[in-house]
XYZ file of C-alpha atoms in Angstrom:
502
model
C -14.911 -50.524 34.418
C -12.500 -51.924 36.674
C -8.736 -52.139 35.808
C -6.214 -54.745 36.745
C -3.492 -53.621 39.575
C -0.750 -53.873 37.163
C -2.393 -51.465 34.691
C -3.649 -49.411 37.536
C 0.279 -49.050 38.708
C 1.251 -48.011 35.157
C -1.414 -45.544 34.865
C -0.391 -43.794 38.346
C 3.461 -43.904 37.188
C 2.341 -42.260 34.124
C 0.637 -39.609 35.812
C 3.291 -38.647 38.360
C 5.745 -38.982 35.577
C 3.798 -36.275 33.719
C 3.418 -33.823 36.783
C 7.139 -34.330 37.663
C 8.280 -33.723 34.292
C 6.033 -30.603 34.299
C 7.769 -29.169 37.151
C 11.194 -30.523 36.078
C 11.013 -28.894 32.571
C 9.749 -25.445 33.950
C 12.630 -25.343 36.119
C 15.227 -24.805 33.477
C 13.044 -23.772 30.422
C 12.211 -20.251 31.426
C 15.847 -18.899 32.318
C 16.614 -19.074 28.453
C 13.511 -16.832 27.554
C 14.338 -14.121 30.330
C 16.531 -11.771 28.086
C 13.591 -11.900 25.470
C 10.896 -11.545 28.100
C 12.836 -8.190 29.608
C 13.053 -6.744 26.066
C 9.474 -7.278 25.184
C 7.790 -6.555 28.557
C 10.292 -3.677 29.629
C 11.040 -4.895 33.006
C 13.832 -4.078 35.195
C 16.574 -6.467 36.147
C 15.089 -6.610 39.906
C 11.605 -7.542 38.086
C 13.571 -10.051 36.031
C 14.695 -11.741 38.941
C 11.530 -11.840 40.726
C 10.303 -13.787 37.887
C 12.124 -16.527 39.058
C 12.126 -15.890 42.772
C 8.392 -15.424 43.032
C 7.924 -19.102 41.988
C 10.565 -20.279 44.419
C 9.252 -18.401 47.259
C 5.549 -19.232 46.785
C 6.757 -23.006 46.550
C 8.763 -23.009 49.648
C 5.911 -21.261 51.578
C 2.988 -23.636 50.567
C 4.792 -26.957 49.811
C 4.486 -27.975 53.397
C 0.762 -26.974 53.527
C 0.260 -29.385 50.324
C 1.370 -32.404 52.499
C -0.760 -31.655 55.412
C -3.802 -30.900 53.427
C -3.326 -34.281 51.649
C -3.383 -36.094 54.772
C -6.664 -34.192 55.672
C -8.648 -33.875 52.533
C -7.248 -36.768 50.140
C -4.124 -36.944 48.067
C -5.851 -37.611 44.641
C -8.309 -34.436 45.188
C -5.391 -32.244 46.342
C -3.307 -33.300 43.271
C -5.900 -32.503 40.803
C -6.430 -29.115 42.479
C -2.804 -28.302 42.333
C -2.460 -29.438 38.747
C -5.572 -27.156 37.614
C -3.842 -24.291 39.461
C -0.830 -24.901 37.688
C -2.133 -25.033 34.470
C -4.626 -21.789 34.819
C -1.410 -19.942 36.176
C 0.394 -20.998 32.941
C -2.176 -19.578 30.656
C -2.266 -16.641 32.629
C 1.815 -16.295 32.457
C 1.706 -16.708 28.765
C -0.956 -13.930 28.403
C 1.100 -11.522 30.405
C 1.647 -7.849 29.269
C 3.489 -6.425 31.959
C 6.338 -7.752 34.558
C 4.110 -7.698 37.435
C 1.473 -9.673 35.705
C 4.190 -12.287 34.931
C 5.382 -12.270 38.465
C 1.776 -12.764 40.017
C 1.358 -15.710 37.478
C 4.663 -17.517 38.598
C 3.628 -17.002 42.191
C 0.310 -18.747 41.663
C 2.123 -21.131 39.443
C 4.328 -22.182 42.465
C 1.405 -22.493 44.636
C -0.040 -24.959 42.395
C 3.296 -26.931 42.057
C 3.535 -26.890 45.800
C 0.139 -28.387 46.305
C 0.762 -30.854 43.386
C 4.306 -32.322 44.430
C 3.591 -33.638 47.948
C 0.375 -35.057 46.926
C 1.831 -36.838 43.918
C 4.788 -38.462 45.833
C 2.177 -39.629 48.608
C 0.342 -41.266 45.891
C 3.585 -43.021 44.533
C 4.280 -44.196 48.209
C 0.760 -45.741 48.716
C 0.302 -47.393 45.213
C 3.664 -49.302 45.079
C 4.843 -51.768 47.858
C 8.235 -51.150 49.243
C 9.920 -53.609 47.252
C 8.991 -51.800 44.037
C 8.924 -48.372 45.218
C 12.424 -47.588 44.512
C 12.382 -48.872 40.929
C 8.984 -46.667 40.283
C 10.369 -43.530 41.718
C 13.686 -44.281 39.826
C 11.626 -44.332 36.410
C 9.833 -41.006 37.421
C 12.710 -39.133 38.499
C 14.832 -40.569 35.211
C 12.091 -39.126 32.664
C 11.507 -35.987 34.922
C 15.289 -35.491 34.914
C 15.033 -35.723 30.884
C 12.873 -33.040 30.817
C 14.849 -30.898 33.403
C 18.088 -31.290 31.013
C 16.091 -30.517 27.762
C 14.539 -27.418 29.283
C 17.109 -25.110 27.992
C 17.139 -26.206 24.523
C 13.477 -26.344 24.397
C 13.256 -23.012 25.927
C 15.594 -21.804 23.195
C 13.597 -23.241 20.466
C 10.433 -21.582 21.812
C 12.083 -18.316 22.041
C 14.117 -18.396 18.765
C 11.406 -19.668 16.734
C 7.954 -19.462 18.177
C 7.495 -16.948 21.236
C 8.606 -17.121 24.900
C 5.086 -17.485 25.830
C 4.897 -21.107 24.625
C 7.226 -21.627 27.630
C 4.131 -21.498 29.644
C 1.567 -22.569 27.117
C 3.338 -25.926 26.820
C 2.182 -26.816 30.310
C -1.738 -27.254 30.385
C -1.615 -30.303 27.861
C 0.759 -32.165 29.994
C -1.187 -31.309 33.182
C -4.461 -32.202 31.713
C -3.059 -35.605 30.900
C -1.887 -36.082 34.414
C -5.157 -35.307 35.837
C -7.143 -37.799 33.375
C -4.528 -40.593 34.464
C -5.090 -39.948 38.186
C -8.939 -39.809 38.033
C -8.991 -43.136 35.913
C -6.507 -45.055 38.228
C -6.490 -43.634 41.666
C -9.478 -44.263 43.965
C -10.488 -41.619 46.139
C -8.177 -41.136 49.036
C -8.839 -41.838 52.739
C -8.968 -38.623 54.667
C -8.190 -37.728 58.383
C -10.638 -36.097 60.421
C -8.579 -33.658 62.130
C -8.365 -29.893 62.472
C -5.920 -27.858 60.388
C -3.334 -26.250 62.496
C -3.600 -22.726 61.218
C -1.105 -21.378 63.633
C 1.577 -23.855 62.827
C 0.896 -23.019 59.036
C 1.266 -19.407 59.634
C 4.320 -19.366 61.663
C 5.794 -21.903 59.687
C 5.286 -19.990 56.479
C 6.796 -16.673 57.849
C 9.734 -18.457 58.669
C 10.350 -19.937 55.320
C 9.176 -16.506 53.918
C 11.779 -14.718 55.881
C 14.611 -17.210 55.281
C 13.776 -17.181 51.618
C 13.580 -13.378 51.445
C 16.940 -12.977 53.279
C 18.752 -15.559 50.789
C 17.359 -14.204 47.792
C 17.897 -10.516 48.614
C 21.280 -10.863 50.133
C 23.092 -10.011 46.999
C 21.136 -6.875 46.674
C 21.120 -5.642 50.160
C 24.283 -6.983 51.123
C 24.982 -10.107 53.482
C 25.702 -7.849 56.502
C 22.997 -5.212 55.964
C 20.528 -4.747 58.889
C 17.618 -5.739 56.259
C 19.242 -9.380 55.795
C 19.937 -9.758 59.410
C 16.494 -8.832 60.581
C 15.002 -11.361 58.071
C 17.343 -14.226 59.290
C 16.528 -13.489 63.042
C 12.745 -13.309 61.931
C 12.963 -16.714 60.333
C 14.672 -18.285 63.361
C 11.929 -16.478 65.969
C 9.049 -18.057 63.712
C 10.885 -21.413 63.671
C 10.957 -21.496 67.456
C 7.286 -20.406 67.420
C 6.619 -23.540 65.134
C 8.153 -25.592 67.765
C 5.919 -24.104 70.369
C 2.832 -24.476 68.440
C 3.649 -28.133 67.732
C 3.347 -28.692 71.713
C 0.274 -26.953 71.983
C -1.572 -28.429 68.830
C -3.600 -31.606 68.865
C -2.613 -32.266 65.378
C 0.499 -30.077 64.571
C 1.073 -29.035 61.352
C 4.885 -29.557 61.348
C 6.236 -32.703 63.219
C 9.429 -32.019 64.647
C 9.209 -35.491 66.123
C 9.761 -37.173 62.745
C 13.338 -35.943 62.700
C 13.808 -38.542 65.680
C 13.698 -41.002 62.995
C 17.498 -41.363 61.947
C 16.830 -42.310 58.500
C 14.127 -39.205 57.620
C 16.707 -36.864 59.089
C 19.380 -38.102 57.068
C 17.217 -37.924 53.941
C 16.013 -34.523 54.677
C 19.797 -33.200 55.219
C 20.445 -34.999 51.887
C 17.843 -33.430 49.920
C 19.396 -29.806 50.972
C 22.468 -31.056 49.784
C 21.298 -32.452 46.470
C 19.265 -29.495 45.601
C 22.072 -27.111 46.511
C 24.245 -29.078 44.020
C 21.331 -29.060 41.036
C 21.365 -25.462 41.232
C 24.961 -25.443 39.593
C 23.150 -26.236 36.304
C 21.799 -22.634 36.453
C 25.375 -21.348 35.950
C 26.967 -24.201 33.459
C 24.710 -22.694 30.481
C 25.870 -19.514 31.436
C 29.549 -20.553 30.872
C 28.573 -22.287 27.727
C 26.842 -19.297 26.365
C 28.944 -16.476 27.424
C 32.267 -17.919 27.728
C 32.625 -20.619 24.890
C 29.732 -20.423 22.678
C 26.463 -18.031 21.881
C 23.549 -20.183 21.161
C 21.122 -21.174 23.818
C 20.111 -24.070 21.700
C 23.587 -25.406 21.537
C 24.188 -24.963 25.200
C 21.067 -26.819 25.885
C 22.171 -29.705 23.644
C 25.410 -29.892 25.604
C 23.537 -29.883 28.877
C 21.355 -32.695 27.500
C 24.488 -34.971 27.661
C 23.723 -35.619 31.337
C 20.265 -36.980 30.462
C 21.691 -40.061 29.181
C 23.107 -41.317 32.353
C 19.875 -40.196 34.050
C 18.012 -42.237 31.871
C 20.073 -45.079 32.138
C 21.200 -45.211 35.965
C 17.956 -43.798 37.784
C 16.187 -47.236 37.671
C 19.364 -48.998 38.198
C 19.936 -46.745 41.451
C 16.223 -47.731 42.528
C 16.674 -51.292 42.230
C 20.004 -51.117 43.836
C 18.381 -49.753 46.708
C 15.735 -52.105 47.078
C 18.258 -54.912 46.988
C 21.186 -53.609 49.276
C 19.549 -50.623 50.845
C 19.891 -46.881 50.108
C 23.461 -46.428 51.549
C 25.624 -47.949 48.671
C 24.062 -46.052 45.927
C 24.188 -42.973 47.667
C 27.835 -43.421 48.452
C 28.406 -44.100 44.738
C 26.402 -41.324 43.702
C 28.236 -38.567 45.821
C 31.480 -39.742 44.907
C 30.793 -39.271 41.354
C 29.346 -35.862 41.857
C 32.662 -35.040 43.671
C 34.855 -36.130 40.732
C 32.320 -34.062 38.396
C 32.606 -30.883 40.231
C 36.418 -31.252 40.773
C 36.542 -31.980 36.970
C 34.489 -29.160 36.248
C 36.694 -26.557 38.285
C 40.008 -27.828 36.598
C 38.929 -27.998 32.921
C 36.997 -24.797 32.756
C 39.959 -22.753 32.171
C 40.849 -24.760 28.894
C 37.572 -23.424 27.332
C 37.156 -26.547 25.666
C 33.522 -27.915 25.763
C 34.625 -31.585 24.995
C 36.667 -31.811 27.873
C 33.746 -31.359 30.202
C 31.773 -34.132 28.689
C 32.714 -37.093 31.037
C 31.978 -34.523 34.103
C 28.465 -33.827 32.485
C 28.168 -37.603 32.184
C 29.314 -38.194 35.754
C 26.572 -35.628 36.985
C 23.917 -37.326 35.372
C 24.929 -40.740 36.914
C 25.686 -39.296 40.547
C 22.189 -37.649 40.577
C 20.570 -40.762 39.441
C 22.066 -42.767 42.258
C 21.442 -39.826 44.980
C 17.839 -38.873 44.262
C 16.052 -42.057 43.667
C 17.298 -43.986 46.691
C 17.204 -40.971 49.139
C 13.566 -40.026 48.274
C 12.219 -43.790 48.454
C 14.281 -44.448 51.722
C 13.403 -41.111 53.614
C 9.698 -41.166 52.726
C 9.585 -45.084 53.497
C 10.869 -44.464 57.209
C 7.696 -42.698 58.238
C 4.457 -44.007 59.287
C 1.764 -44.215 56.205
C -0.947 -41.788 58.300
C 2.178 -39.262 58.184
C 3.571 -39.630 54.791
C 1.637 -36.531 53.598
C 3.115 -34.302 56.093
C 6.603 -35.998 55.741
C 6.618 -35.371 52.054
C 5.696 -31.498 52.747
C 8.545 -31.123 55.086
C 10.571 -32.930 52.518
C 10.006 -30.691 49.894
C 10.077 -27.701 51.854
C 13.697 -28.527 52.700
C 13.958 -29.512 49.025
C 13.151 -26.035 47.762
C 14.847 -24.347 50.633
C 18.025 -26.374 49.600
C 17.887 -24.785 45.932
C 17.158 -21.275 47.431
C 20.449 -21.585 49.446
C 22.089 -23.205 46.463
C 21.282 -20.220 44.023
C 22.043 -17.469 46.702
C 25.382 -19.027 47.710
C 26.453 -20.141 44.375
C 25.255 -16.690 42.899
C 27.159 -14.575 45.603
C 30.438 -16.663 44.786
C 30.130 -16.264 41.092
C 29.461 -12.407 41.023
C 31.720 -11.546 43.961
C 34.822 -13.548 42.597
C 34.242 -12.351 39.050
C 33.691 -8.687 39.893
C 36.908 -8.795 42.185
C 39.104 -10.366 39.732
C 37.803 -8.106 36.849
C 38.427 -4.961 38.876
C 42.014 -6.033 39.882
C 42.984 -7.015 36.260
C 41.920 -3.555 34.897
C 43.692 -1.775 37.669
C 46.975 -3.837 36.546
C 47.134 -2.683 33.063
C 47.996 0.849 32.476
C 45.461 1.196 29.524
C 42.397 0.330 31.773
C 43.579 1.556 35.227
C 41.330 4.541 34.981
C 38.252 2.370 33.636
C 35.407 2.029 36.100
C 35.001 -1.812 36.122
C 31.314 -1.479 37.220
C 30.484 -0.064 34.064
C 31.457 -2.893 32.059
C 30.740 -5.772 34.244
C 27.502 -6.682 32.223
C 29.404 -6.653 28.828
C 29.272 -10.534 28.509
C 25.661 -10.739 29.435
C 24.896 -7.698 26.534
C 23.394 -5.407 29.088
C 22.687 -2.122 27.290
C 24.420 0.374 29.414
C 27.617 -1.842 29.162
C 27.398 -2.242 25.496
C 26.762 1.282 24.935
C 29.865 2.282 27.093
C 32.122 -0.050 25.342
C 31.553 1.662 22.041
C 33.443 4.425 23.216
C 36.499 2.278 23.817
C 39.365 2.023 21.078
C 39.468 -1.628 19.815
C 42.654 -2.544 21.526
C 41.361 -1.378 24.917
C 37.952 -3.120 24.419
C 39.877 -6.272 23.761
C 41.770 -6.138 26.821
C 38.459 -5.222 28.996
C 36.597 -8.504 27.169
C 39.595 -10.784 27.902
C 39.895 -9.590 31.566
C 36.254 -10.046 31.914
C 36.257 -13.696 30.355
C 39.198 -14.515 32.490
C 37.478 -13.452 35.598
C 34.308 -15.307 34.857
C 36.171 -18.391 34.050
C 37.840 -18.336 37.487
C 34.526 -17.724 39.310
C 32.705 -20.463 37.444
C 35.733 -22.675 38.469
C 35.111 -21.489 42.400
C 31.381 -22.168 42.094
C 32.079 -25.815 41.116
C 34.826 -26.031 44.000
C 31.980 -25.067 46.555
C 29.426 -27.720 45.156
C 32.340 -30.091 45.339
C 32.511 -29.299 49.194
C 28.847 -29.575 49.642
C 28.869 -33.111 47.698
C 31.604 -34.208 50.245
C 29.098 -33.108 53.142
C 26.551 -35.422 51.431
C 28.742 -38.257 51.292
C 29.503 -38.294 54.903
C 25.900 -37.754 55.691
C 24.969 -40.898 53.585
C 27.826 -42.813 55.551
C 26.582 -41.780 58.817
C 22.589 -41.895 58.570
C 21.989 -44.752 56.075
C 22.682 -48.514 56.754
C 23.188 -51.332 54.499
C 20.117 -53.609 54.052
C 20.424 -56.701 56.207
């Protein structure tokens, strides 16, 4: 039975919204469960980090392949394959009995997400005309962002009342719904009879892998260590090799020529900035839980304040971009984000959550005006036959931006906190002889730090705790100042690379 064009678009939007929500939800849902996972599976801190890193690494490597494979074999088919892989790996993760089992499941999950994401975005671009595209993507991003913000709270509920395993088992029902909608509403995609550029894929994958490894391990090995320097040099070498393979291949895997389009280049730069900024949401819940509050669910509810403007302004940002062009909403969005991060940096020291509510609202509104217009304008600037590879390139830079954000913000947080904490202990005669590295994990409840604190007198312990809280608060403020600077860079890029419509 045939369906009307209006209903077909609605079903496609439902399918893409479900897949986007799936990815967004998992981005913030799992971190809340990590302490429980560590205790139950008896994994080390390094393995715990790789439970997160494995997903990012697999996604960054394979997301570009997802775009190109969609062009070659059909976006509808690849979307369904990616969702199926995501579902199966989620079941595997929920059944994990060891750290390595969970790490492997997360890597497979990232691969599925990498195939799903560019195929889904290409289906959106092909299914909606240009004058409807911004609004459609705005609705998708708004609902997906709602799941992103609710992730910490949902993860807290699962971990506290059910099991951390439900953080994985929630995925298959949502994924199956998306597959059903796509098969019902989307006709078989057109395919291109071109050869797959394996050499380009391998060199690009190695470049992304080396860059990601260098960024992820920088805090562990040291940013100036020979291992990190070697990975960065290899990343650059393989990237130059990708440029060489593009000139040799008949149908290159990665098209540097797309960067000649001013709007596409600007959009790619903006997605790196915006994803860098989004990674601050990894650190805000830590502040709410460790400095102000204790409950993950309460911290999740506070973060959910940002979902209200996301729901309100994402469609508005898309409509504004359709009528006026992307530049105006982008400028509005980055202005709000700059104000948000400066507000956070100033008021964190008061340790009063209510003072941060305006900044949380500004963050949600700012991201609404940034993400929707940027995505629609960037992917609309390339020829239809290349939207798959363009989407893959766009998403590769998206996850690269997230990786850079986690690495840099994490380094700022740790280095500032540890440095200030060590200075504070040395300034006080009662604590001058203490080793600060022993107590750095006290706020996080790390076993060795908690055990060591039991030998301290109550007065000394109070001095140590207050010094650590103060150092952590200043460090959180510094991370927000860094994001404010990156938001300023995004503001300038929006002015330079995007023009008003008409």
